[in-house]
mmCIF file of C-alpha atoms and ligand atoms in Angstrom:
data_model
loop_
_atom_site.group_PDB
_atom_site.id
_atom_site.type_symbol
_atom_site.label_atom_id
_atom_site.label_comp_id
_atom_site.label_asym_id
_atom_site.label_seq_id
_atom_site.Cartn_x
_atom_site.Cartn_y
_atom_site.Cartn_z
ATOM 1 C CA MET Y 1 5.935 -2.623 48.601
ATOM 2 C CA SER Y 2 8.092 -1.186 45.858
ATOM 3 C CA LYS Y 3 6.575 -0.494 42.466
ATOM 4 C CA LYS Y 4 7.126 -2.820 39.514
ATOM 5 C CA ARG Y 5 9.420 -1.480 36.840
ATOM 6 C CA ILE Y 6 8.548 -0.687 33.217
ATOM 7 C CA PHE Y 7 11.043 0.008 30.450
ATOM 8 C CA SER Y 8 10.543 1.058 26.845
ATOM 9 C CA GLY Y 9 12.195 3.049 24.071
ATOM 10 C CA VAL Y 10 11.909 4.792 20.720
ATOM 11 C CA GLN Y 11 14.635 5.054 18.081
ATOM 12 C CA PRO Y 12 15.930 8.539 17.249
ATOM 13 C CA SER Y 13 15.434 8.008 13.531
ATOM 14 C CA GLY Y 14 12.759 9.423 11.259
ATOM 15 C CA ASP Y 15 9.817 11.432 12.551
ATOM 16 C CA VAL Y 16 7.991 10.352 15.712
ATOM 17 C CA HIS Y 17 4.430 9.783 14.498
ATOM 18 C CA ILE Y 18 0.964 9.321 15.951
ATOM 19 C CA GLY Y 19 1.434 5.511 15.685
ATOM 20 C CA ASN Y 20 4.408 5.725 18.071
ATOM 21 C CA TYR Y 21 2.383 8.012 20.308
ATOM 22 C CA LEU Y 22 -0.862 6.019 20.404
ATOM 23 C CA GLY Y 23 0.828 2.601 20.327
ATOM 24 C CA ALA Y 24 3.523 3.299 22.903
ATOM 25 C CA ILE Y 25 4.216 6.754 24.386
ATOM 26 C CA LYS Y 26 0.612 7.518 25.409
ATOM 27 C CA ASN Y 27 0.550 4.266 27.403
ATOM 28 C CA TRP Y 28 3.792 5.182 29.116
ATOM 29 C CA VAL Y 29 2.216 8.442 30.245
ATOM 30 C CA ASP Y 30 -0.772 6.522 31.615
ATOM 31 C CA LEU Y 31 1.410 3.925 33.364
ATOM 32 C CA GLN Y 32 4.014 6.185 34.948
ATOM 33 C CA ASP Y 33 2.087 6.624 38.221
ATOM 34 C CA GLU Y 34 1.615 2.930 38.757
ATOM 35 C CA PHE Y 35 5.136 1.781 37.792
ATOM 36 C CA GLU Y 36 8.696 2.825 38.318
ATOM 37 C CA SER Y 37 9.339 3.949 34.765
ATOM 38 C CA ILE Y 38 12.462 4.073 32.621
ATOM 39 C CA PHE Y 39 12.178 5.392 29.060
ATOM 40 C CA CYS Y 40 15.160 5.214 26.785
ATOM 41 C CA ILE Y 41 16.127 6.864 23.506
ATOM 42 C CA VAL Y 42 17.674 3.921 21.719
ATOM 43 C CA ASP Y 43 20.404 5.435 19.552
ATOM 44 C CA LEU Y 44 22.418 2.182 19.430
ATOM 45 C CA HIS Y 45 19.382 0.635 17.739
ATOM 46 C CA ALA Y 46 19.032 3.556 15.345
ATOM 47 C CA ILE Y 47 22.524 3.010 13.902
ATOM 48 C CA THR Y 48 21.623 -0.511 12.763
ATOM 49 C CA VAL Y 49 20.718 1.325 9.552
ATOM 50 C CA SER Y 50 22.846 4.231 8.242
ATOM 51 C CA GLN Y 51 22.340 7.550 10.032
ATOM 52 C CA ASP Y 52 23.840 10.941 9.386
ATOM 53 C CA PRO Y 53 25.807 11.802 12.598
ATOM 54 C CA GLU Y 54 24.507 15.368 12.986
ATOM 55 C CA GLU Y 55 20.980 14.290 12.217
ATOM 56 C CA LEU Y 56 21.249 11.469 14.774
ATOM 57 C CA ARG Y 57 22.320 13.922 17.479
ATOM 58 C CA ARG Y 58 19.469 16.277 16.571
ATOM 59 C CA LYS Y 59 16.908 13.447 16.510
ATOM 60 C CA THR Y 60 18.077 12.140 19.886
ATOM 61 C CA LEU Y 61 17.273 15.480 21.484
ATOM 62 C CA GLU Y 62 14.038 15.666 19.497
ATOM 63 C CA VAL Y 63 12.812 12.312 20.860
ATOM 64 C CA ALA Y 64 13.689 13.363 24.427
ATOM 65 C CA LYS Y 65 11.607 16.506 23.962
ATOM 66 C CA VAL Y 66 8.767 14.482 22.438
ATOM 67 C CA TYR Y 67 8.694 12.298 25.567
ATOM 68 C CA LEU Y 68 8.535 15.344 27.810
ATOM 69 C CA ALA Y 69 5.996 17.241 25.695
ATOM 70 C CA ALA Y 70 3.785 14.140 25.471
ATOM 71 C CA GLY Y 71 3.505 14.084 29.250
ATOM 72 C CA ILE Y 72 6.348 11.949 30.565
ATOM 73 C CA ASP Y 73 7.008 13.664 33.866
ATOM 74 C CA PRO Y 74 10.735 13.779 34.680
ATOM 75 C CA LYS Y 75 9.888 13.775 38.381
ATOM 76 C CA LYS Y 76 8.137 10.434 38.056
ATOM 77 C CA SER Y 77 9.991 8.761 35.187
ATOM 78 C CA THR Y 78 13.607 8.484 34.112
ATOM 79 C CA ILE Y 79 14.401 9.311 30.488
ATOM 80 C CA TYR Y 80 17.929 8.812 29.184
ATOM 81 C CA VAL Y 81 20.021 7.964 26.118
ATOM 82 C CA GLN Y 82 21.045 4.331 25.569
ATOM 83 C CA SER Y 83 24.610 5.007 24.336
ATOM 84 C CA GLN Y 84 25.373 6.924 27.546
ATOM 85 C CA VAL Y 85 25.120 3.675 29.525
ATOM 86 C CA SER Y 86 27.758 1.287 28.194
ATOM 87 C CA GLU Y 87 26.294 -1.779 29.960
ATOM 88 C CA HIS Y 88 23.643 -2.143 27.221
ATOM 89 C CA ALA Y 89 26.263 -3.094 24.630
ATOM 90 C CA GLU Y 90 28.168 -5.166 27.166
ATOM 91 C CA LEU Y 91 25.186 -7.290 28.146
ATOM 92 C CA ALA Y 92 24.140 -7.642 24.500
ATOM 93 C CA TRP Y 93 27.508 -9.264 23.794
ATOM 94 C CA ILE Y 94 27.040 -11.820 26.553
ATOM 95 C CA LEU Y 95 23.469 -12.564 25.451
ATOM 96 C CA ASN Y 96 24.785 -13.056 21.898
ATOM 97 C CA THR Y 97 26.633 -16.084 23.170
ATOM 98 C CA ILE Y 98 23.397 -17.805 24.234
ATOM 99 C CA THR Y 99 21.306 -16.771 21.188
ATOM 100 C CA GLY Y 100 20.866 -19.039 18.169
ATOM 101 C CA MET Y 101 21.266 -17.727 14.617
ATOM 102 C CA SER Y 102 17.985 -19.411 13.750
ATOM 103 C CA GLU Y 103 16.170 -17.473 16.487
ATOM 104 C CA LEU Y 104 17.203 -14.186 14.886
ATOM 105 C CA GLU Y 105 16.542 -15.398 11.349
ATOM 106 C CA LYS Y 106 12.879 -15.772 12.313
ATOM 107 C CA MET Y 107 12.428 -12.118 13.258
ATOM 108 C CA THR Y 108 9.909 -10.426 10.975
ATOM 109 C CA GLN Y 109 11.364 -6.938 11.518
ATOM 110 C CA PHE Y 110 14.768 -8.189 10.311
ATOM 111 C CA LYS Y 111 13.177 -9.914 7.342
ATOM 112 C CA ASP Y 112 11.236 -6.761 6.383
ATOM 113 C CA LYS Y 113 14.117 -4.328 6.877
ATOM 114 C CA SER Y 114 16.782 -6.494 5.255
ATOM 115 C CA GLN Y 115 14.526 -7.099 2.282
ATOM 116 C CA LYS Y 116 14.346 -3.376 1.580
ATOM 117 C CA ASP Y 117 17.962 -3.076 0.366
ATOM 118 C CA GLY Y 118 18.601 -6.779 -0.134
ATOM 119 C CA LEU Y 119 19.880 -9.342 2.352
ATOM 120 C CA GLU Y 120 23.428 -9.053 0.976
ATOM 121 C CA SER Y 121 23.851 -5.500 2.251
ATOM 122 C CA ALA Y 122 22.093 -5.992 5.622
ATOM 123 C CA ARG Y 123 24.426 -5.350 8.560
ATOM 124 C CA VAL Y 124 25.227 -7.699 11.433
ATOM 125 C CA GLY Y 125 23.938 -5.006 13.821
ATOM 126 C CA LEU Y 126 20.509 -5.120 12.198
ATOM 127 C CA PHE Y 127 20.458 -8.898 12.587
ATOM 128 C CA ASP Y 128 21.487 -8.582 16.231
ATOM 129 C CA TYR Y 129 18.998 -5.783 17.012
ATOM 130 C CA PRO Y 130 16.645 -8.020 19.082
ATOM 131 C CA VAL Y 131 19.496 -9.161 21.349
ATOM 132 C CA LEU Y 132 20.411 -5.558 22.151
ATOM 133 C CA MET Y 133 16.745 -4.924 22.884
ATOM 134 C CA ALA Y 134 16.706 -7.928 25.236
ATOM 135 C CA ALA Y 135 19.764 -6.478 26.986
ATOM 136 C CA ASP Y 136 17.975 -3.110 27.415
ATOM 137 C CA ILE Y 137 15.062 -4.800 29.103
ATOM 138 C CA LEU Y 138 16.903 -7.370 31.223
ATOM 139 C CA LEU Y 139 19.523 -4.956 32.612
ATOM 140 C CA TYR Y 140 16.898 -3.217 34.738
ATOM 141 C CA ASP Y 141 14.870 -6.188 36.077
ATOM 142 C CA THR Y 142 12.016 -4.887 33.955
ATOM 143 C CA GLU Y 143 8.674 -6.557 34.598
ATOM 144 C CA VAL Y 144 6.511 -4.851 31.978
ATOM 145 C CA VAL Y 145 7.411 -3.531 28.510
ATOM 146 C CA PRO Y 146 4.758 -1.285 26.920
ATOM 147 C CA VAL Y 147 5.173 -1.332 23.121
ATOM 148 C CA GLY Y 148 3.287 -1.590 19.842
ATOM 149 C CA GLU Y 149 2.414 -5.012 18.469
ATOM 150 C CA ASP Y 150 5.365 -5.119 16.046
ATOM 151 C CA GLN Y 151 7.742 -5.475 19.011
ATOM 152 C CA MET Y 152 6.096 -8.483 20.663
ATOM 153 C CA GLN Y 153 8.274 -10.987 18.823
ATOM 154 C CA HIS Y 154 11.369 -9.231 20.197
ATOM 155 C CA ILE Y 155 9.944 -9.308 23.712
ATOM 156 C CA GLU Y 156 9.318 -13.018 23.338
ATOM 157 C CA LEU Y 157 13.050 -13.419 22.586
ATOM 158 C CA ALA Y 158 13.935 -11.360 25.693
ATOM 159 C CA ARG Y 159 11.786 -13.738 27.747
ATOM 160 C CA THR Y 160 13.466 -16.778 26.198
ATOM 161 C CA LEU Y 161 16.973 -15.404 26.815
ATOM 162 C CA ALA Y 162 16.141 -14.500 30.425
ATOM 163 C CA ARG Y 163 14.896 -18.020 31.113
ATOM 164 C CA ARG Y 164 17.836 -19.611 29.293
ATOM 165 C CA PHE Y 165 20.432 -17.563 31.169
ATOM 166 C CA ASN Y 166 18.714 -18.224 34.514
ATOM 167 C CA LYS Y 167 18.624 -21.946 33.848
ATOM 168 C CA ARG Y 168 22.260 -22.118 32.885
ATOM 169 C CA PHE Y 169 23.829 -19.697 35.375
ATOM 170 C CA GLY Y 170 21.237 -19.420 38.174
ATOM 171 C CA ASP Y 171 18.486 -16.881 38.825
ATOM 172 C CA THR Y 172 19.657 -13.531 37.461
ATOM 173 C CA PHE Y 173 17.027 -11.932 35.238
ATOM 174 C CA VAL Y 174 13.352 -11.113 35.704
ATOM 175 C CA VAL Y 175 11.287 -12.596 32.870
ATOM 176 C CA PRO Y 176 9.526 -9.531 31.391
ATOM 177 C CA LYS Y 177 6.028 -9.267 29.940
ATOM 178 C CA GLY Y 178 4.909 -7.195 26.967
ATOM 179 C CA HIS Y 179 2.054 -4.736 27.413
ATOM 180 C CA LEU Y 180 -0.205 -3.746 24.521
ATOM 181 C CA LYS Y 181 -3.096 -1.342 24.219
ATOM 182 C CA LYS Y 182 -5.449 -3.384 22.060
ATOM 183 C CA GLU Y 183 -7.099 -0.622 20.025
ATOM 184 C CA THR Y 184 -3.866 1.128 19.062
ATOM 185 C CA MET Y 185 -1.286 -1.647 19.116
ATOM 186 C CA ARG Y 186 -1.088 -1.376 15.331
ATOM 187 C CA VAL Y 187 -1.935 2.011 13.823
ATOM 188 C CA MET Y 188 -1.962 1.554 10.063
ATOM 189 C CA GLY Y 189 -0.481 3.768 7.338
ATOM 190 C CA LEU Y 190 -2.746 6.554 6.049
ATOM 191 C CA ASP Y 191 -1.699 5.725 2.494
ATOM 192 C CA ASP Y 192 -2.040 1.952 2.900
ATOM 193 C CA PRO Y 193 -4.173 0.393 5.646
ATOM 194 C CA ALA Y 194 -2.557 -2.984 5.028
ATOM 195 C CA LYS Y 195 0.799 -1.819 6.463
ATOM 196 C CA LYS Y 196 1.658 -0.338 9.850
ATOM 197 C CA MET Y 197 2.322 3.379 10.116
ATOM 198 C CA SER Y 198 6.118 3.607 10.055
ATOM 199 C CA LYS Y 199 8.880 6.172 10.523
ATOM 200 C CA SER Y 200 10.851 4.643 7.726
ATOM 201 C CA ALA Y 201 7.915 4.686 5.282
ATOM 202 C CA THR Y 202 8.880 5.854 1.814
ATOM 203 C CA SER Y 203 6.037 8.371 1.570
ATOM 204 C CA GLU Y 204 5.385 11.132 4.121
ATOM 205 C CA MET Y 205 1.713 10.566 3.396
ATOM 206 C CA ASN Y 206 2.020 7.322 5.377
ATOM 207 C CA TYR Y 207 2.130 9.021 8.765
ATOM 208 C CA ILE Y 208 1.258 12.111 10.773
ATOM 209 C CA SER Y 209 4.368 13.326 12.554
ATOM 210 C CA LEU Y 210 3.834 14.822 16.011
ATOM 211 C CA LEU Y 211 5.747 17.829 14.673
ATOM 212 C CA ASP Y 212 3.721 18.330 11.462
ATOM 213 C CA SER Y 213 2.162 21.794 11.125
ATOM 214 C CA PRO Y 214 -1.660 21.971 11.428
ATOM 215 C CA GLU Y 215 -1.861 22.601 7.659
ATOM 216 C CA ILE Y 216 0.110 19.439 6.919
ATOM 217 C CA VAL Y 217 -2.000 17.407 9.366
ATOM 218 C CA GLU Y 218 -5.116 18.626 7.582
ATOM 219 C CA LYS Y 219 -3.656 17.801 4.178
ATOM 220 C CA LYS Y 220 -2.538 14.315 5.206
ATOM 221 C CA ILE Y 221 -5.943 13.448 6.670
ATOM 222 C CA LYS Y 222 -7.679 14.792 3.552
ATOM 223 C CA ARG Y 223 -5.489 12.571 1.377
ATOM 224 C CA ALA Y 224 -5.794 9.481 3.604
ATOM 225 C CA VAL Y 225 -7.201 6.547 1.650
ATOM 226 C CA THR Y 226 -10.741 5.446 2.457
ATOM 227 C CA ASP Y 227 -12.674 2.307 1.575
ATOM 228 C CA SER Y 228 -15.312 1.990 -1.121
ATOM 229 C CA GLY Y 229 -18.799 3.119 -0.154
ATOM 230 C CA SER Y 230 -19.512 6.487 1.414
ATOM 231 C CA ASP Y 231 -20.816 5.830 4.919
ATOM 232 C CA ILE Y 232 -18.884 5.721 8.161
ATOM 233 C CA THR Y 233 -18.979 2.169 9.519
ATOM 234 C CA TYR Y 234 -16.591 0.220 11.747
ATOM 235 C CA SER Y 235 -15.709 -3.278 10.563
ATOM 236 C CA ASP Y 236 -12.720 -5.455 9.664
ATOM 237 C CA ASP Y 237 -13.658 -5.488 5.999
ATOM 238 C CA ARG Y 238 -13.276 -1.696 5.845
ATOM 239 C CA PRO Y 239 -9.703 -1.408 7.203
ATOM 240 C CA ALA Y 240 -9.009 2.170 6.079
ATOM 241 C CA ILE Y 241 -11.983 3.771 7.802
ATOM 242 C CA GLN Y 242 -11.579 1.415 10.758
ATOM 243 C CA ASN Y 243 -8.034 2.708 11.214
ATOM 244 C CA LEU Y 244 -9.180 6.346 11.034
ATOM 245 C CA ILE Y 245 -11.955 5.652 13.557
ATOM 246 C CA ASN Y 246 -9.412 4.006 15.894
ATOM 247 C CA ILE Y 247 -7.208 7.104 15.674
ATOM 248 C CA TYR Y 248 -10.229 9.358 16.257
ATOM 249 C CA SER Y 249 -11.304 7.210 19.201
ATOM 250 C CA SER Y 250 -7.903 7.181 20.924
ATOM 251 C CA PHE Y 251 -7.405 10.920 20.643
ATOM 252 C CA SER Y 252 -10.958 11.847 21.666
ATOM 253 C CA GLY Y 253 -11.715 9.164 24.253
ATOM 254 C CA LYS Y 254 -15.016 8.449 22.423
ATOM 255 C CA SER Y 255 -15.785 4.818 21.563
ATOM 256 C CA PRO Y 256 -15.886 3.718 17.900
ATOM 257 C CA GLU Y 257 -19.672 3.197 18.302
ATOM 258 C CA GLU Y 258 -20.154 6.787 19.484
ATOM 259 C CA ILE Y 259 -18.138 8.062 16.536
ATOM 260 C CA VAL Y 260 -20.109 5.964 14.041
ATOM 261 C CA ALA Y 261 -23.368 7.254 15.550
ATOM 262 C CA GLU Y 262 -22.135 10.854 15.385
ATOM 263 C CA TYR Y 263 -21.401 10.571 11.662
ATOM 264 C CA GLU Y 264 -24.460 8.584 10.624
ATOM 265 C CA GLY Y 265 -25.746 9.939 7.321
ATOM 266 C CA LYS Y 266 -22.641 12.119 6.898
ATOM 267 C CA GLY Y 267 -19.824 11.508 4.431
ATOM 268 C CA PHE Y 268 -16.051 11.108 4.595
ATOM 269 C CA GLY Y 269 -15.538 14.877 4.183
ATOM 270 C CA GLU Y 270 -17.288 15.714 7.408
ATOM 271 C CA PHE Y 271 -15.729 12.786 9.246
ATOM 272 C CA LYS Y 272 -12.236 13.833 8.184
ATOM 273 C CA LYS Y 273 -12.899 17.385 9.323
ATOM 274 C CA GLY Y 274 -13.860 16.089 12.768
ATOM 275 C CA LEU Y 275 -10.832 13.811 12.852
ATOM 276 C CA THR Y 276 -8.508 16.694 11.938
ATOM 277 C CA GLU Y 277 -9.935 18.842 14.745
ATOM 278 C CA THR Y 278 -9.504 16.001 17.233
ATOM 279 C CA VAL Y 279 -5.900 15.309 16.233
ATOM 280 C CA LEU Y 280 -5.078 19.025 16.387
ATOM 281 C CA GLU Y 281 -6.600 19.334 19.843
ATOM 282 C CA PHE Y 282 -3.725 17.132 20.946
ATOM 283 C CA ILE Y 283 -1.011 18.306 18.557
ATOM 284 C CA ILE Y 284 -1.258 22.078 19.054
ATOM 285 C CA PRO Y 285 -0.681 22.116 22.848
ATOM 286 C CA PHE Y 286 1.855 19.305 22.437
ATOM 287 C CA GLN Y 287 3.887 21.443 20.037
ATOM 288 C CA GLU Y 288 3.654 24.483 22.323
ATOM 289 C CA LYS Y 289 5.128 22.448 25.159
ATOM 290 C CA TYR Y 290 7.752 21.008 22.796
ATOM 291 C CA SER Y 291 8.898 24.469 21.683
ATOM 292 C CA SER Y 292 9.154 25.708 25.264
ATOM 293 C CA LEU Y 293 11.764 23.055 26.143
ATOM 294 C CA LYS Y 294 15.351 24.297 26.149
ATOM 295 C CA ASP Y 295 18.054 22.138 24.532
ATOM 296 C CA GLU Y 296 20.641 22.694 27.279
ATOM 297 C CA GLU Y 297 18.199 21.788 30.052
ATOM 298 C CA VAL Y 298 17.121 18.608 28.302
ATOM 299 C CA ILE Y 299 20.752 17.600 27.605
ATOM 300 C CA GLU Y 300 21.569 18.090 31.279
ATOM 301 C CA LEU Y 301 18.556 16.062 32.405
ATOM 302 C CA LEU Y 302 19.568 13.197 30.090
ATOM 303 C CA LEU Y 303 23.123 13.139 31.430
ATOM 304 C CA GLU Y 304 21.993 13.165 35.038
ATOM 305 C CA ASN Y 305 19.550 10.351 34.366
ATOM 306 C CA ALA Y 306 22.172 8.266 32.545
ATOM 307 C CA LYS Y 307 24.291 8.463 35.693
ATOM 308 C CA LYS Y 308 21.315 7.427 37.785
ATOM 309 C CA VAL Y 309 20.418 4.340 35.749
ATOM 310 C CA SER Y 310 24.091 3.423 35.275
ATOM 311 C CA SER Y 311 24.309 2.339 38.873
ATOM 312 C CA ILE Y 312 21.408 -0.125 38.387
ATOM 313 C CA ALA Y 313 22.945 -1.356 35.129
ATOM 314 C CA LYS Y 314 26.402 -1.731 36.649
ATOM 315 C CA ASN Y 315 25.107 -3.783 39.585
ATOM 316 C CA LYS Y 316 23.341 -6.138 37.213
ATOM 317 C CA MET Y 317 26.444 -6.457 35.018
ATOM 318 C CA ASP Y 318 28.619 -7.248 38.041
ATOM 319 C CA GLU Y 319 26.226 -10.061 38.887
ATOM 320 C CA VAL Y 320 26.191 -11.313 35.280
ATOM 321 C CA LYS Y 321 30.001 -11.227 34.966
ATOM 322 C CA ASN Y 322 30.354 -13.122 38.184
ATOM 323 C CA LYS Y 323 27.864 -15.789 37.151
ATOM 324 C CA VAL Y 324 29.441 -16.217 33.712
ATOM 325 C CA GLY Y 325 32.837 -16.766 35.344
ATOM 326 C CA PHE Y 326 34.777 -13.582 34.590
ATOM 327 C CA LEU Y 327 37.601 -12.713 36.960
ATOM 328 C CA GLN Y 328 36.527 -9.723 39.013
HETATM 329 P P1 ATP L 1 10.238 1.795 11.885
HETATM 330 O O1 ATP L 1 8.891 1.518 11.323
HETATM 331 O O2 ATP L 1 11.098 2.624 11.036
HETATM 332 O O3 ATP L 1 10.900 0.556 12.422
HETATM 333 P P2 ATP L 1 8.774 2.721 14.059
HETATM 334 O O4 ATP L 1 7.812 3.683 13.517
HETATM 335 O O5 ATP L 1 8.327 1.312 14.341
HETATM 336 O O6 ATP L 1 10.030 2.699 13.133
HETATM 337 P P3 ATP L 1 10.179 2.698 16.588
HETATM 338 O O7 ATP L 1 11.092 3.655 17.200
HETATM 339 O O8 ATP L 1 10.771 1.427 16.064
HETATM 340 O O9 ATP L 1 9.379 3.355 15.386
HETATM 341 O O10 ATP L 1 8.983 2.348 17.576
HETATM 342 C C1 ATP L 1 8.733 2.989 18.806
HETATM 343 C C2 ATP L 1 7.497 2.406 19.454
HETATM 344 O O11 ATP L 1 6.336 2.702 18.667
HETATM 345 C C3 ATP L 1 7.506 0.861 19.590
HETATM 346 O O12 ATP L 1 6.919 0.519 20.841
HETATM 347 C C4 ATP L 1 6.634 0.396 18.462
HETATM 348 O O13 ATP L 1 6.027 -0.848 18.721
HETATM 349 C C5 ATP L 1 5.604 1.516 18.408
HETATM 350 N N1 ATP L 1 5.007 1.621 17.088
HETATM 351 C C6 ATP L 1 5.679 1.884 15.943
HETATM 352 N N2 ATP L 1 4.835 1.937 14.905
HETATM 353 C C7 ATP L 1 3.592 1.716 15.400
HETATM 354 C C8 ATP L 1 2.292 1.637 14.838
HETATM 355 N N3 ATP L 1 2.115 1.828 13.551
HETATM 356 N N4 ATP L 1 1.244 1.393 15.642
HETATM 357 C C9 ATP L 1 1.421 1.216 16.974
HETATM 358 N N5 ATP L 1 2.620 1.266 17.585
HETATM 359 C C10 ATP L 1 3.695 1.512 16.819
HETATM 360 N N1 LTN L 2 12.969 -2.038 19.092
HETATM 361 C C1 LTN L 2 12.086 -1.064 19.647
HETATM 362 C C2 LTN L 2 12.790 0.021 20.392
HETATM 363 C C3 LTN L 2 13.415 -0.553 21.603
HETATM 364 C C4 LTN L 2 12.751 -1.005 22.774
HETATM 365 C C5 LTN L 2 13.770 -1.465 23.637
HETATM 366 C C6 LTN L 2 11.400 -1.047 23.151
HETATM 367 C C7 LTN L 2 14.741 -0.772 21.805
HETATM 368 N N2 LTN L 2 14.951 -1.300 23.024
HETATM 369 C C8 LTN L 2 13.445 -2.001 24.882
HETATM 370 C C9 LTN L 2 11.110 -1.600 24.390
HETATM 371 C C10 LTN L 2 12.113 -2.071 25.245
HETATM 372 C C11 LTN L 2 11.276 -0.436 18.540
HETATM 373 O O1 LTN L 2 10.371 0.198 18.820
HETATM 374 N N3 LTN L 2 11.594 -0.596 17.319
#
């Protein structure tokens, strides 16, 4: 029996942080043996807010290297760049014609991002972002989409559009399911445990980038906000320390209970020292692997893979065009 397919992606904008890693990329690494895996660098999504062209090119390569250094094995999984496969934009257009304005108006990510600079200056591409994401997923008959919690609303739309298209034009798309890792589906900001850790955060103190130097990692953890009181306990009413324990737990493999027991009677200082060591135990070898990757080799791999997935995407588009009634 052939393996089920998973698909996911990260935008080449901002710095890839430990929230992206623990919420998404780490799960991809764990799932790549069980599933046929496609991981995309979604540059068409990144340009829904302004990007500097040179920076975008640099970040695209950076994200590809992050995937590889984090443990995505190019022999098992296919990584490629979204804009190198034109069917994504093509399918998004067709899905636009079966998507309601009101469905997109409900999207919390659009509401948050458009609020930042004011609704007046928000672009149509930002509004349409979830439809392009649905196209990414549906093009490849994806069954499972491993993401952080913030993306579940978009996946729900992809499911709705798949069902709607199938009903209207006949069975064409697989209805995908989201996949979350409960403990790390929402890693919170180090400077504000009420908001998710985010690449587009205004302060660099919000996140730990996978490419931060050990000194910066140490500094950011030292400065991370903590709750009132001085002991290390794990509960919903102490969200800052709960978030730090979750990060500690995911990197170390120890349960929150074990961590709490280990730091009983010790203060935040000692806990943060332990957390820093644990994060660095991942980050230092990760960065060594990252630096060993050669630009030209990665660029070549991405191009080859784009060709490979293009044939799947093209087949699906031929089927879609036929069903919609385009002359072929
Ligand atoms: P931005 O906040 O600027 O929109 P981002 O940090 O969410 O960017 P993306 O490229 O949009 O980065 O997300 C890549 C993946 O990482 C997605 O699967 C997303 O759900 C996941 N993710 C992002 N932030 C977090 C977080 N704080 N906790 C867990 N998962 C996250
Ligand atoms: N919108 C996602 C990135 C993304 C994605 C996808 C994730 C674009 N297309 C398809 C899963 C499947 C985000 O993380 N902001």
